[in-house]
JSON list of C-alpha atoms in Angstrom, two decimals:
[
{"chain": "A", "resi": 6, "resn": "ALA", "atom": "CA", "xyz": [0.47, 5.76, -11.27]},
{"chain": "A", "resi": 7, "resn": "GLN", "atom": "CA", "xyz": [3.51, 5.59, -13.13]},
{"chain": "A", "resi": 8, "resn": "SER", "atom": "CA", "xyz": [6.56, 7.74, -12.65]},
{"chain": "A", "resi": 9, "resn": "VAL", "atom": "CA", "xyz": [10.27, 7.59, -13.36]},
{"chain": "A", "resi": 10, "resn": "THR", "atom": "CA", "xyz": [13.26, 9.16, -11.63]},
{"chain": "A", "resi": 11, "resn": "GLN", "atom": "CA", "xyz": [16.75, 9.74, -13.38]},
{"chain": "A", "resi": 12, "resn": "LEU", "atom": "CA", "xyz": [18.95, 9.83, -10.56]},
{"chain": "A", "resi": 13, "resn": "ASP", "atom": "CA", "xyz": [21.72, 11.78, -12.14]},
{"chain": "A", "resi": 14, "resn": "SER", "atom": "CA", "xyz": [21.13, 15.09, -14.14]},
{"chain": "A", "resi": 15, "resn": "HIS", "atom": "CA", "xyz": [24.75, 15.22, -15.38]},
{"chain": "A", "resi": 16, "resn": "VAL", "atom": "CA", "xyz": [27.05, 12.60, -15.87]},
{"chain": "A", "resi": 17, "resn": "SER", "atom": "CA", "xyz": [30.67, 13.07, -17.28]},
{"chain": "A", "resi": 18, "resn": "VAL", "atom": "CA", "xyz": [32.95, 10.19, -18.41]},
{"chain": "A", "resi": 19, "resn": "SER", "atom": "CA", "xyz": [36.31, 10.03, -20.33]},
{"chain": "A", "resi": 20, "resn": "GLU", "atom": "CA", "xyz": [36.15, 8.24, -23.64]},
{"chain": "A", "resi": 21, "resn": "GLY", "atom": "CA", "xyz": [36.66, 4.87, -23.63]},
{"chain": "A", "resi": 22, "resn": "THR", "atom": "CA", "xyz": [35.47, 4.35, -20.03]},
{"chain": "A", "resi": 23, "resn": "PRO", "atom": "CA", "xyz": [32.25, 2.69, -18.96]},
{"chain": "A", "resi": 24, "resn": "VAL", "atom": "CA", "xyz": [28.89, 4.56, -18.96]},
{"chain": "A", "resi": 25, "resn": "LEU", "atom": "CA", "xyz": [26.19, 4.10, -16.28]},
{"chain": "A", "resi": 26, "resn": "LEU", "atom": "CA", "xyz": [22.93, 6.25, -16.28]},
{"chain": "A", "resi": 27, "resn": "ARG", "atom": "CA", "xyz": [20.60, 5.49, -13.49]},
{"chain": "A", "resi": 28, "resn": "CYS", "atom": "CA", "xyz": [16.77, 5.20, -13.68]},
{"chain": "A", "resi": 29, "resn": "ASN", "atom": "CA", "xyz": [14.29, 4.07, -11.18]},
{"chain": "A", "resi": 30, "resn": "TYR", "atom": "CA", "xyz": [10.49, 3.53, -11.96]},
{"chain": "A", "resi": 31, "resn": "SER", "atom": "CA", "xyz": [7.51, 3.36, -10.21]},
{"chain": "A", "resi": 32, "resn": "SER", "atom": "CA", "xyz": [4.56, 1.38, -11.77]},
{"chain": "A", "resi": 33, "resn": "SER", "atom": "CA", "xyz": [1.40, -0.23, -10.60]},
{"chain": "A", "resi": 34, "resn": "TYR", "atom": "CA", "xyz": [1.65, -2.66, -13.38]},
{"chain": "A", "resi": 35, "resn": "SER", "atom": "CA", "xyz": [4.20, -4.45, -15.44]},
{"chain": "A", "resi": 36, "resn": "PRO", "atom": "CA", "xyz": [5.75, -1.47, -17.10]},
{"chain": "A", "resi": 37, "resn": "SER", "atom": "CA", "xyz": [7.06, -0.98, -20.61]},
{"chain": "A", "resi": 38, "resn": "LEU", "atom": "CA", "xyz": [10.30, 0.76, -20.33]},
{"chain": "A", "resi": 39, "resn": "PHE", "atom": "CA", "xyz": [12.50, 2.77, -22.76]},
{"chain": "A", "resi": 40, "resn": "TRP", "atom": "CA", "xyz": [15.50, 4.80, -23.03]},
{"chain": "A", "resi": 41, "resn": "TYR", "atom": "CA", "xyz": [15.61, 7.70, -25.70]},
{"chain": "A", "resi": 42, "resn": "VAL", "atom": "CA", "xyz": [18.53, 9.48, -26.70]},
{"chain": "A", "resi": 43, "resn": "GLN", "atom": "CA", "xyz": [18.43, 13.35, -28.04]},
{"chain": "A", "resi": 44, "resn": "HIS", "atom": "CA", "xyz": [21.55, 14.84, -29.64]},
{"chain": "A", "resi": 45, "resn": "PRO", "atom": "CA", "xyz": [21.82, 18.55, -29.49]},
{"chain": "A", "resi": 46, "resn": "ASN", "atom": "CA", "xyz": [19.12, 20.07, -31.72]},
{"chain": "A", "resi": 47, "resn": "LYS", "atom": "CA", "xyz": [17.90, 16.69, -32.72]},
{"chain": "A", "resi": 48, "resn": "GLY", "atom": "CA", "xyz": [14.79, 14.70, -32.22]},
{"chain": "A", "resi": 49, "resn": "LEU", "atom": "CA", "xyz": [14.41, 11.80, -30.14]},
{"chain": "A", "resi": 50, "resn": "GLN", "atom": "CA", "xyz": [15.93, 8.22, -30.99]},
{"chain": "A", "resi": 51, "resn": "LEU", "atom": "CA", "xyz": [14.88, 5.25, -29.50]},
{"chain": "A", "resi": 52, "resn": "LEU", "atom": "CA", "xyz": [18.01, 3.34, -27.85]},
{"chain": "A", "resi": 53, "resn": "LEU", "atom": "CA", "xyz": [16.41, 0.26, -26.39]},
{"chain": "A", "resi": 54, "resn": "LYS", "atom": "CA", "xyz": [12.98, -0.93, -24.90]},
{"chain": "A", "resi": 55, "resn": "TYR", "atom": "CA", "xyz": [11.94, -3.40, -22.38]},
{"chain": "A", "resi": 56, "resn": "THR", "atom": "CA", "xyz": [8.41, -4.97, -22.83]},
{"chain": "A", "resi": 57, "resn": "SER", "atom": "CA", "xyz": [8.33, -7.98, -20.38]},
{"chain": "A", "resi": 58, "resn": "ALA", "atom": "CA", "xyz": [10.58, -10.38, -22.45]},
{"chain": "A", "resi": 59, "resn": "ALA", "atom": "CA", "xyz": [14.36, -10.66, -21.58]},
{"chain": "A", "resi": 60, "resn": "THR", "atom": "CA", "xyz": [15.45, -8.52, -18.52]},
{"chain": "A", "resi": 61, "resn": "LEU", "atom": "CA", "xyz": [18.59, -7.79, -20.20]},
{"chain": "A", "resi": 62, "resn": "VAL", "atom": "CA", "xyz": [17.84, -5.49, -23.15]},
{"chain": "A", "resi": 63, "resn": "LYS", "atom": "CA", "xyz": [20.44, -4.59, -25.80]},
{"chain": "A", "resi": 64, "resn": "GLY", "atom": "CA", "xyz": [20.19, -1.41, -27.75]},
{"chain": "A", "resi": 65, "resn": "ILE", "atom": "CA", "xyz": [21.79, 0.36, -30.60]},
{"chain": "A", "resi": 66, "resn": "ASN", "atom": "CA", "xyz": [25.29, 1.77, -30.47]},
{"chain": "A", "resi": 67, "resn": "GLY", "atom": "CA", "xyz": [26.49, -0.82, -27.81]},
{"chain": "A", "resi": 68, "resn": "PHE", "atom": "CA", "xyz": [24.03, 0.43, -25.21]},
{"chain": "A", "resi": 69, "resn": "GLU", "atom": "CA", "xyz": [22.27, -2.17, -22.85]},
{"chain": "A", "resi": 70, "resn": "ALA", "atom": "CA", "xyz": [19.97, -1.81, -19.90]},
{"chain": "A", "resi": 71, "resn": "GLU", "atom": "CA", "xyz": [18.75, -4.39, -17.42]},
{"chain": "A", "resi": 72, "resn": "PHE", "atom": "CA", "xyz": [15.25, -4.59, -15.80]},
{"chain": "A", "resi": 73, "resn": "LYS", "atom": "CA", "xyz": [15.34, -5.37, -12.08]},
{"chain": "A", "resi": 74, "resn": "LYS", "atom": "CA", "xyz": [11.82, -5.55, -10.74]},
{"chain": "A", "resi": 75, "resn": "SER", "atom": "CA", "xyz": [13.15, -6.08, -7.21]},
{"chain": "A", "resi": 76, "resn": "GLU", "atom": "CA", "xyz": [14.93, -2.78, -7.34]},
{"chain": "A", "resi": 77, "resn": "THR", "atom": "CA", "xyz": [12.52, -1.04, -9.65]},
{"chain": "A", "resi": 78, "resn": "SER", "atom": "CA", "xyz": [15.51, 0.01, -11.72]},
{"chain": "A", "resi": 79, "resn": "PHE", "atom": "CA", "xyz": [16.27, 0.13, -15.54]},
{"chain": "A", "resi": 80, "resn": "HIS", "atom": "CA", "xyz": [19.89, 1.54, -15.65]},
{"chain": "A", "resi": 81, "resn": "LEU", "atom": "CA", "xyz": [21.47, 2.32, -18.96]},
{"chain": "A", "resi": 82, "resn": "THR", "atom": "CA", "xyz": [25.13, 0.82, -19.65]},
{"chain": "A", "resi": 83, "resn": "LYS", "atom": "CA", "xyz": [27.78, 0.94, -22.21]},
{"chain": "A", "resi": 84, "resn": "PRO", "atom": "CA", "xyz": [31.08, -0.55, -21.63]},
{"chain": "A", "resi": 85, "resn": "SER", "atom": "CA", "xyz": [33.17, 1.98, -23.31]},
{"chain": "A", "resi": 86, "resn": "ALA", "atom": "CA", "xyz": [31.93, 5.56, -24.17]},
{"chain": "A", "resi": 87, "resn": "HIS", "atom": "CA", "xyz": [32.58, 7.26, -27.75]},
{"chain": "A", "resi": 88, "resn": "MET", "atom": "CA", "xyz": [32.62, 11.11, -28.06]},
{"chain": "A", "resi": 89, "resn": "SER", "atom": "CA", "xyz": [29.46, 10.64, -30.08]},
{"chain": "A", "resi": 90, "resn": "ASP", "atom": "CA", "xyz": [27.43, 9.36, -27.22]},
{"chain": "A", "resi": 91, "resn": "ALA", "atom": "CA", "xyz": [27.62, 12.75, -25.75]},
{"chain": "A", "resi": 92, "resn": "ALA", "atom": "CA", "xyz": [23.79, 13.77, -25.66]},
{"chain": "A", "resi": 93, "resn": "GLU", "atom": "CA", "xyz": [20.79, 13.91, -23.29]},
{"chain": "A", "resi": 94, "resn": "TYR", "atom": "CA", "xyz": [19.28, 10.49, -22.24]},
{"chain": "A", "resi": 95, "resn": "PHE", "atom": "CA", "xyz": [15.61, 10.06, -21.28]},
{"chain": "A", "resi": 96, "resn": "CYS", "atom": "CA", "xyz": [14.44, 7.00, -19.27]},
{"chain": "A", "resi": 97, "resn": "VAL", "atom": "CA", "xyz": [10.73, 6.57, -20.25]},
{"chain": "A", "resi": 98, "resn": "VAL", "atom": "CA", "xyz": [8.02, 4.35, -18.72]},
{"chain": "A", "resi": 99, "resn": "SER", "atom": "CA", "xyz": [4.67, 3.66, -20.73]},
{"chain": "A", "resi": 100, "resn": "ARG", "atom": "CA", "xyz": [1.50, 4.24, -18.87]},
{"chain": "A", "resi": 101, "resn": "SER", "atom": "CA", "xyz": [-0.49, 1.05, -18.60]},
{"chain": "A", "resi": 102, "resn": "GLY", "atom": "CA", "xyz": [-3.90, 0.68, -20.12]},
{"chain": "A", "resi": 103, "resn": "ASN", "atom": "CA", "xyz": [-5.09, 1.44, -23.62]},
{"chain": "A", "resi": 104, "resn": "THR", "atom": "CA", "xyz": [-3.48, 4.71, -24.32]},
{"chain": "A", "resi": 105, "resn": "GLY", "atom": "CA", "xyz": [0.12, 5.06, -25.28]},
{"chain": "A", "resi": 106, "resn": "LYS", "atom": "CA", "xyz": [1.07, 7.85, -22.82]},
{"chain": "A", "resi": 107, "resn": "LEU", "atom": "CA", "xyz": [4.85, 8.37, -22.15]},
{"chain": "A", "resi": 108, "resn": "ILE", "atom": "CA", "xyz": [6.11, 9.49, -18.95]},
{"chain": "A", "resi": 109, "resn": "PHE", "atom": "CA", "xyz": [9.61, 11.00, -19.22]},
{"chain": "A", "resi": 110, "resn": "GLY", "atom": "CA", "xyz": [12.26, 11.26, -16.66]},
{"chain": "A", "resi": 111, "resn": "GLN", "atom": "CA", "xyz": [13.96, 14.62, -16.27]},
{"chain": "A", "resi": 112, "resn": "GLY", "atom": "CA", "xyz": [16.96, 13.45, -18.55]},
{"chain": "A", "resi": 113, "resn": "THR", "atom": "CA", "xyz": [20.50, 12.89, -17.98]},
{"chain": "A", "resi": 114, "resn": "THR", "atom": "CA", "xyz": [23.23, 15.06, -19.97]},
{"chain": "A", "resi": 115, "resn": "LEU", "atom": "CA", "xyz": [26.23, 12.63, -20.81]},
{"chain": "A", "resi": 116, "resn": "GLN", "atom": "CA", "xyz": [29.31, 14.54, -21.27]},
{"chain": "A", "resi": 117, "resn": "VAL", "atom": "CA", "xyz": [32.35, 12.63, -22.78]},
{"chain": "A", "resi": 118, "resn": "LYS", "atom": "CA", "xyz": [35.77, 13.90, -22.31]},
{"chain": "A", "resi": 119, "resn": "PRO", "atom": "CA", "xyz": [38.49, 13.13, -24.76]},
{"chain": "B", "resi": 22, "resn": "ASP", "atom": "CA", "xyz": [12.41, 7.85, -46.51]},
{"chain": "B", "resi": 23, "resn": "THR", "atom": "CA", "xyz": [9.94, 6.36, -43.97]},
{"chain": "B", "resi": 24, "resn": "ALA", "atom": "CA", "xyz": [9.77, 8.88, -41.07]},
{"chain": "B", "resi": 25, "resn": "VAL", "atom": "CA", "xyz": [7.92, 11.30, -38.79]},
{"chain": "B", "resi": 26, "resn": "SER", "atom": "CA", "xyz": [8.22, 14.71, -40.57]},
{"chain": "B", "resi": 27, "resn": "GLN", "atom": "CA", "xyz": [7.33, 18.20, -38.94]},
{"chain": "B", "resi": 28, "resn": "THR", "atom": "CA", "xyz": [7.16, 21.43, -40.43]},
{"chain": "B", "resi": 29, "resn": "PRO", "atom": "CA", "xyz": [8.37, 24.00, -40.05]},
{"chain": "B", "resi": 30, "resn": "LYS", "atom": "CA", "xyz": [11.58, 23.10, -38.09]},
{"chain": "B", "resi": 31, "resn": "TYR", "atom": "CA", "xyz": [11.78, 26.72, -36.63]},
{"chain": "B", "resi": 32, "resn": "LEU", "atom": "CA", "xyz": [9.19, 29.11, -35.92]},
{"chain": "B", "resi": 33, "resn": "VAL", "atom": "CA", "xyz": [9.72, 32.95, -34.68]},
{"chain": "B", "resi": 34, "resn": "THR", "atom": "CA", "xyz": [6.62, 34.85, -34.09]},
{"chain": "B", "resi": 35, "resn": "GLN", "atom": "CA", "xyz": [5.02, 37.57, -32.16]},
{"chain": "B", "resi": 36, "resn": "MET", "atom": "CA", "xyz": [2.58, 37.40, -29.18]},
{"chain": "B", "resi": 37, "resn": "GLY", "atom": "CA", "xyz": [-0.93, 37.21, -30.16]},
{"chain": "B", "resi": 38, "resn": "ASN", "atom": "CA", "xyz": [-0.31, 35.65, -33.41]},
{"chain": "B", "resi": 39, "resn": "ASP", "atom": "CA", "xyz": [-1.93, 32.35, -34.60]},
{"chain": "B", "resi": 40, "resn": "LYS", "atom": "CA", "xyz": [0.23, 29.51, -35.94]},
{"chain": "B", "resi": 41, "resn": "SER", "atom": "CA", "xyz": [0.29, 25.84, -37.20]},
{"chain": "B", "resi": 42, "resn": "ILE", "atom": "CA", "xyz": [2.60, 23.16, -36.95]},
{"chain": "B", "resi": 43, "resn": "LYS", "atom": "CA", "xyz": [2.34, 20.15, -39.42]},
{"chain": "B", "resi": 44, "resn": "CYS", "atom": "CA", "xyz": [3.07, 16.44, -38.81]},
{"chain": "B", "resi": 45, "resn": "GLU", "atom": "CA", "xyz": [3.02, 13.71, -41.38]},
{"chain": "B", "resi": 46, "resn": "GLN", "atom": "CA", "xyz": [4.07, 10.05, -40.79]},
{"chain": "B", "resi": 47, "resn": "ASN", "atom": "CA", "xyz": [4.57, 7.47, -43.60]},
{"chain": "B", "resi": 48, "resn": "LEU", "atom": "CA", "xyz": [5.13, 4.54, -41.29]},
{"chain": "B", "resi": 49, "resn": "GLY", "atom": "CA", "xyz": [1.52, 3.23, -41.59]},
{"chain": "B", "resi": 50, "resn": "HIS", "atom": "CA", "xyz": [1.04, 3.75, -37.71]},
{"chain": "B", "resi": 51, "resn": "ASP", "atom": "CA", "xyz": [-2.25, 4.21, -36.11]},
{"chain": "B", "resi": 52, "resn": "THR", "atom": "CA", "xyz": [-1.55, 6.67, -33.43]},
{"chain": "B", "resi": 53, "resn": "MET", "atom": "CA", "xyz": [0.13, 10.06, -33.43]},
{"chain": "B", "resi": 54, "resn": "TYR", "atom": "CA", "xyz": [1.09, 12.31, -30.63]},
{"chain": "B", "resi": 55, "resn": "TRP", "atom": "CA", "xyz": [2.29, 15.83, -29.82]},
{"chain": "B", "resi": 56, "resn": "TYR", "atom": "CA", "xyz": [4.70, 16.53, -27.05]},
{"chain": "B", "resi": 57, "resn": "LYS", "atom": "CA", "xyz": [6.02, 19.64, -25.69]},
{"chain": "B", "resi": 58, "resn": "GLN", "atom": "CA", "xyz": [9.65, 20.08, -24.47]},
{"chain": "B", "resi": 59, "resn": "ASP", "atom": "CA", "xyz": [10.15, 22.98, -22.26]},
{"chain": "B", "resi": 60, "resn": "SER", "atom": "CA", "xyz": [13.26, 24.99, -21.61]},
{"chain": "B", "resi": 61, "resn": "LYS", "atom": "CA", "xyz": [14.64, 22.64, -18.96]},
{"chain": "B", "resi": 62, "resn": "LYS", "atom": "CA", "xyz": [14.41, 19.72, -21.47]},
{"chain": "B", "resi": 63, "resn": "PHE", "atom": "CA", "xyz": [11.37, 18.16, -19.65]},
{"chain": "B", "resi": 64, "resn": "LEU", "atom": "CA", "xyz": [9.03, 16.37, -22.18]},
{"chain": "B", "resi": 65, "resn": "LYS", "atom": "CA", "xyz": [5.17, 16.22, -21.62]},
{"chain": "B", "resi": 66, "resn": "ILE", "atom": "CA", "xyz": [2.45, 14.80, -23.61]},
{"chain": "B", "resi": 67, "resn": "MET", "atom": "CA", "xyz": [-0.30, 17.13, -24.90]},
{"chain": "B", "resi": 68, "resn": "PHE", "atom": "CA", "xyz": [-2.58, 15.26, -27.27]},
{"chain": "B", "resi": 69, "resn": "SER", "atom": "CA", "xyz": [-2.73, 11.68, -29.04]},
{"chain": "B", "resi": 70, "resn": "TYR", "atom": "CA", "xyz": [-4.94, 10.77, -31.80]},
{"chain": "B", "resi": 71, "resn": "ASN", "atom": "CA", "xyz": [-5.68, 7.12, -33.01]},
{"chain": "B", "resi": 72, "resn": "ASN", "atom": "CA", "xyz": [-7.12, 6.73, -36.50]},
{"chain": "B", "resi": 73, "resn": "LYS", "atom": "CA", "xyz": [-8.31, 10.47, -36.30]},
{"chain": "B", "resi": 74, "resn": "GLU", "atom": "CA", "xyz": [-9.99, 9.83, -32.80]},
{"chain": "B", "resi": 75, "resn": "LEU", "atom": "CA", "xyz": [-8.71, 11.99, -29.92]},
{"chain": "B", "resi": 76, "resn": "ILE", "atom": "CA", "xyz": [-7.67, 9.68, -27.09]},
{"chain": "B", "resi": 77, "resn": "ILE", "atom": "CA", "xyz": [-5.38, 11.60, -24.68]},
{"chain": "B", "resi": 78, "resn": "ASN", "atom": "CA", "xyz": [-6.03, 15.32, -24.35]},
{"chain": "B", "resi": 79, "resn": "GLU", "atom": "CA", "xyz": [-3.90, 16.75, -21.34]},
{"chain": "B", "resi": 80, "resn": "THR", "atom": "CA", "xyz": [-4.51, 19.84, -19.24]},
{"chain": "B", "resi": 81, "resn": "VAL", "atom": "CA", "xyz": [-3.50, 22.21, -22.22]},
{"chain": "B", "resi": 82, "resn": "PRO", "atom": "CA", "xyz": [-4.87, 25.73, -22.78]},
{"chain": "B", "resi": 83, "resn": "ASN", "atom": "CA", "xyz": [-7.78, 25.48, -25.21]},
{"chain": "B", "resi": 84, "resn": "ARG", "atom": "CA", "xyz": [-5.75, 27.78, -27.38]},
{"chain": "B", "resi": 85, "resn": "PHE", "atom": "CA", "xyz": [-4.10, 24.66, -28.58]},
{"chain": "B", "resi": 86, "resn": "SER", "atom": "CA", "xyz": [-6.24, 22.67, -31.05]},
{"chain": "B", "resi": 87, "resn": "PRO", "atom": "CA", "xyz": [-5.12, 19.46, -32.91]},
{"chain": "B", "resi": 88, "resn": "LYS", "atom": "CA", "xyz": [-6.54, 18.33, -35.96]},
{"chain": "B", "resi": 89, "resn": "SER", "atom": "CA", "xyz": [-6.18, 14.94, -37.61]},
{"chain": "B", "resi": 90, "resn": "PRO", "atom": "CA", "xyz": [-7.61, 14.89, -41.18]},
{"chain": "B", "resi": 91, "resn": "ASP", "atom": "CA", "xyz": [-6.42, 11.34, -41.61]},
{"chain": "B", "resi": 92, "resn": "LYS", "atom": "CA", "xyz": [-4.39, 8.81, -39.61]},
{"chain": "B", "resi": 93, "resn": "ALA", "atom": "CA", "xyz": [-1.04, 9.94, -41.36]},
{"chain": "B", "resi": 94, "resn": "HIS", "atom": "CA", "xyz": [-1.37, 13.67, -40.43]},
{"chain": "B", "resi": 95, "resn": "LEU", "atom": "CA", "xyz": [-1.67, 15.44, -37.00]},
{"chain": "B", "resi": 96, "resn": "ASN", "atom": "CA", "xyz": [-1.53, 19.16, -37.00]},
{"chain": "B", "resi": 97, "resn": "LEU", "atom": "CA", "xyz": [-1.13, 21.67, -34.22]},
{"chain": "B", "resi": 98, "resn": "HIS", "atom": "CA", "xyz": [-2.87, 24.89, -34.33]},
{"chain": "B", "resi": 99, "resn": "ILE", "atom": "CA", "xyz": [-2.21, 27.46, -31.49]},
{"chain": "B", "resi": 100, "resn": "ASN", "atom": "CA", "xyz": [-4.23, 30.80, -31.25]},
{"chain": "B", "resi": 101, "resn": "SER", "atom": "CA", "xyz": [-3.08, 34.10, -29.55]},
{"chain": "B", "resi": 102, "resn": "LEU", "atom": "CA", "xyz": [0.50, 32.92, -28.85]},
{"chain": "B", "resi": 103, "resn": "GLU", "atom": "CA", "xyz": [1.92, 33.62, -25.64]},
{"chain": "B", "resi": 104, "resn": "LEU", "atom": "CA", "xyz": [5.57, 34.10, -24.42]},
{"chain": "B", "resi": 105, "resn": "GLY", "atom": "CA", "xyz": [5.30, 30.92, -22.43]},
{"chain": "B", "resi": 106, "resn": "ASP", "atom": "CA", "xyz": [4.38, 28.74, -25.60]},
{"chain": "B", "resi": 107, "resn": "SER", "atom": "CA", "xyz": [7.99, 29.24, -26.40]},
{"chain": "B", "resi": 108, "resn": "ALA", "atom": "CA", "xyz": [9.19, 25.46, -26.46]},
{"chain": "B", "resi": 109, "resn": "VAL", "atom": "CA", "xyz": [10.15, 22.65, -28.67]},
{"chain": "B", "resi": 110, "resn": "TYR", "atom": "CA", "xyz": [7.08, 20.61, -30.00]},
{"chain": "B", "resi": 111, "resn": "PHE", "atom": "CA", "xyz": [7.62, 17.02, -30.94]},
{"chain": "B", "resi": 112, "resn": "CYS", "atom": "CA", "xyz": [5.10, 14.97, -33.05]},
{"chain": "B", "resi": 113, "resn": "ALA", "atom": "CA", "xyz": [5.38, 11.16, -32.68]},
{"chain": "B", "resi": 114, "resn": "SER", "atom": "CA", "xyz": [3.75, 7.98, -33.85]},
{"chain": "B", "resi": 115, "resn": "SER", "atom": "CA", "xyz": [3.31, 4.38, -32.73]},
{"chain": "B", "resi": 116, "resn": "GLN", "atom": "CA", "xyz": [2.24, 1.26, -34.45]},
{"chain": "B", "resi": 117, "resn": "GLU", "atom": "CA", "xyz": [-0.94, 1.24, -32.11]},
{"chain": "B", "resi": 118, "resn": "ARG", "atom": "CA", "xyz": [-2.79, 3.07, -29.29]},
{"chain": "B", "resi": 119, "resn": "THR", "atom": "CA", "xyz": [-0.85, 1.49, -26.44]},
{"chain": "B", "resi": 120, "resn": "GLY", "atom": "CA", "xyz": [2.60, 2.40, -27.52]},
{"chain": "B", "resi": 121, "resn": "TRP", "atom": "CA", "xyz": [3.87, -0.97, -26.69]},
{"chain": "B", "resi": 122, "resn": "TYR", "atom": "CA", "xyz": [6.42, -1.05, -29.56]},
{"chain": "B", "resi": 123, "resn": "GLY", "atom": "CA", "xyz": [7.57, 2.44, -28.89]},
{"chain": "B", "resi": 124, "resn": "TYR", "atom": "CA", "xyz": [7.35, 5.61, -30.55]},
{"chain": "B", "resi": 125, "resn": "THR", "atom": "CA", "xyz": [9.01, 7.22, -33.70]},
{"chain": "B", "resi": 126, "resn": "PHE", "atom": "CA", "xyz": [9.68, 10.95, -33.08]},
{"chain": "B", "resi": 127, "resn": "GLY", "atom": "CA", "xyz": [9.93, 13.79, -35.43]},
{"chain": "B", "resi": 128, "resn": "SER", "atom": "CA", "xyz": [12.80, 16.15, -35.27]},
{"chain": "B", "resi": 129, "resn": "GLY", "atom": "CA", "xyz": [10.81, 18.60, -33.56]},
{"chain": "B", "resi": 130, "resn": "THR", "atom": "CA", "xyz": [9.65, 22.26, -34.17]},
{"chain": "B", "resi": 131, "resn": "ARG", "atom": "CA", "xyz": [11.29, 25.11, -32.08]},
{"chain": "B", "resi": 132, "resn": "LEU", "atom": "CA", "xyz": [8.70, 27.70, -31.38]},
{"chain": "B", "resi": 133, "resn": "THR", "atom": "CA", "xyz": [9.99, 31.27, -30.22]},
{"chain": "B", "resi": 134, "resn": "VAL", "atom": "CA", "xyz": [7.38, 33.81, -29.26]},
{"chain": "B", "resi": 135, "resn": "VAL", "atom": "CA", "xyz": [8.75, 37.26, -28.90]}
]
């Protein structure tokens, strides 16, 4: 069965410093992994996705994530945080098989301080 | 604009009422979903339709009934609303049933039952 664990419920960084949001997954098969962002009172926006191609995935707004099979991790990083990055971030695994069921992590709230 | 659109954006209603939330996508996607986000921001799938066929039906009270008149529309009808139904409901679509390419989410419907 697939599952995903976001290791931090809340991360606080200063503007201009690096961002690291941690995610571990569990999957019986080669997973598809995603990061979604949700700004306050908004819908979910896809940041990036891993679907068994390159292990380092680049997304929008300067975010990237690295798939590490040996560590079952898919951490999200950004070299320099911007105030507009403050939001809720979800690590997501797609259940294998022929249905597109997404399994969401618990979410990480990113706070960016000036 | 190409998008997944939900109506209404906000819905406040009394316990015991029946209400519907509508969703439309003009992306040409084959598969549509309903997700529920609770007060702790946890997201869980409720239903999925592929070309008007129900393919995912999670453990959801039978007061919730999805309807897909065509592959571009997926509506959610809720009977006898309860306080615990208060949540944000997200509609989403994917290109095909595996969700391999990721989802596009609507902006959500915030349902408040009083």
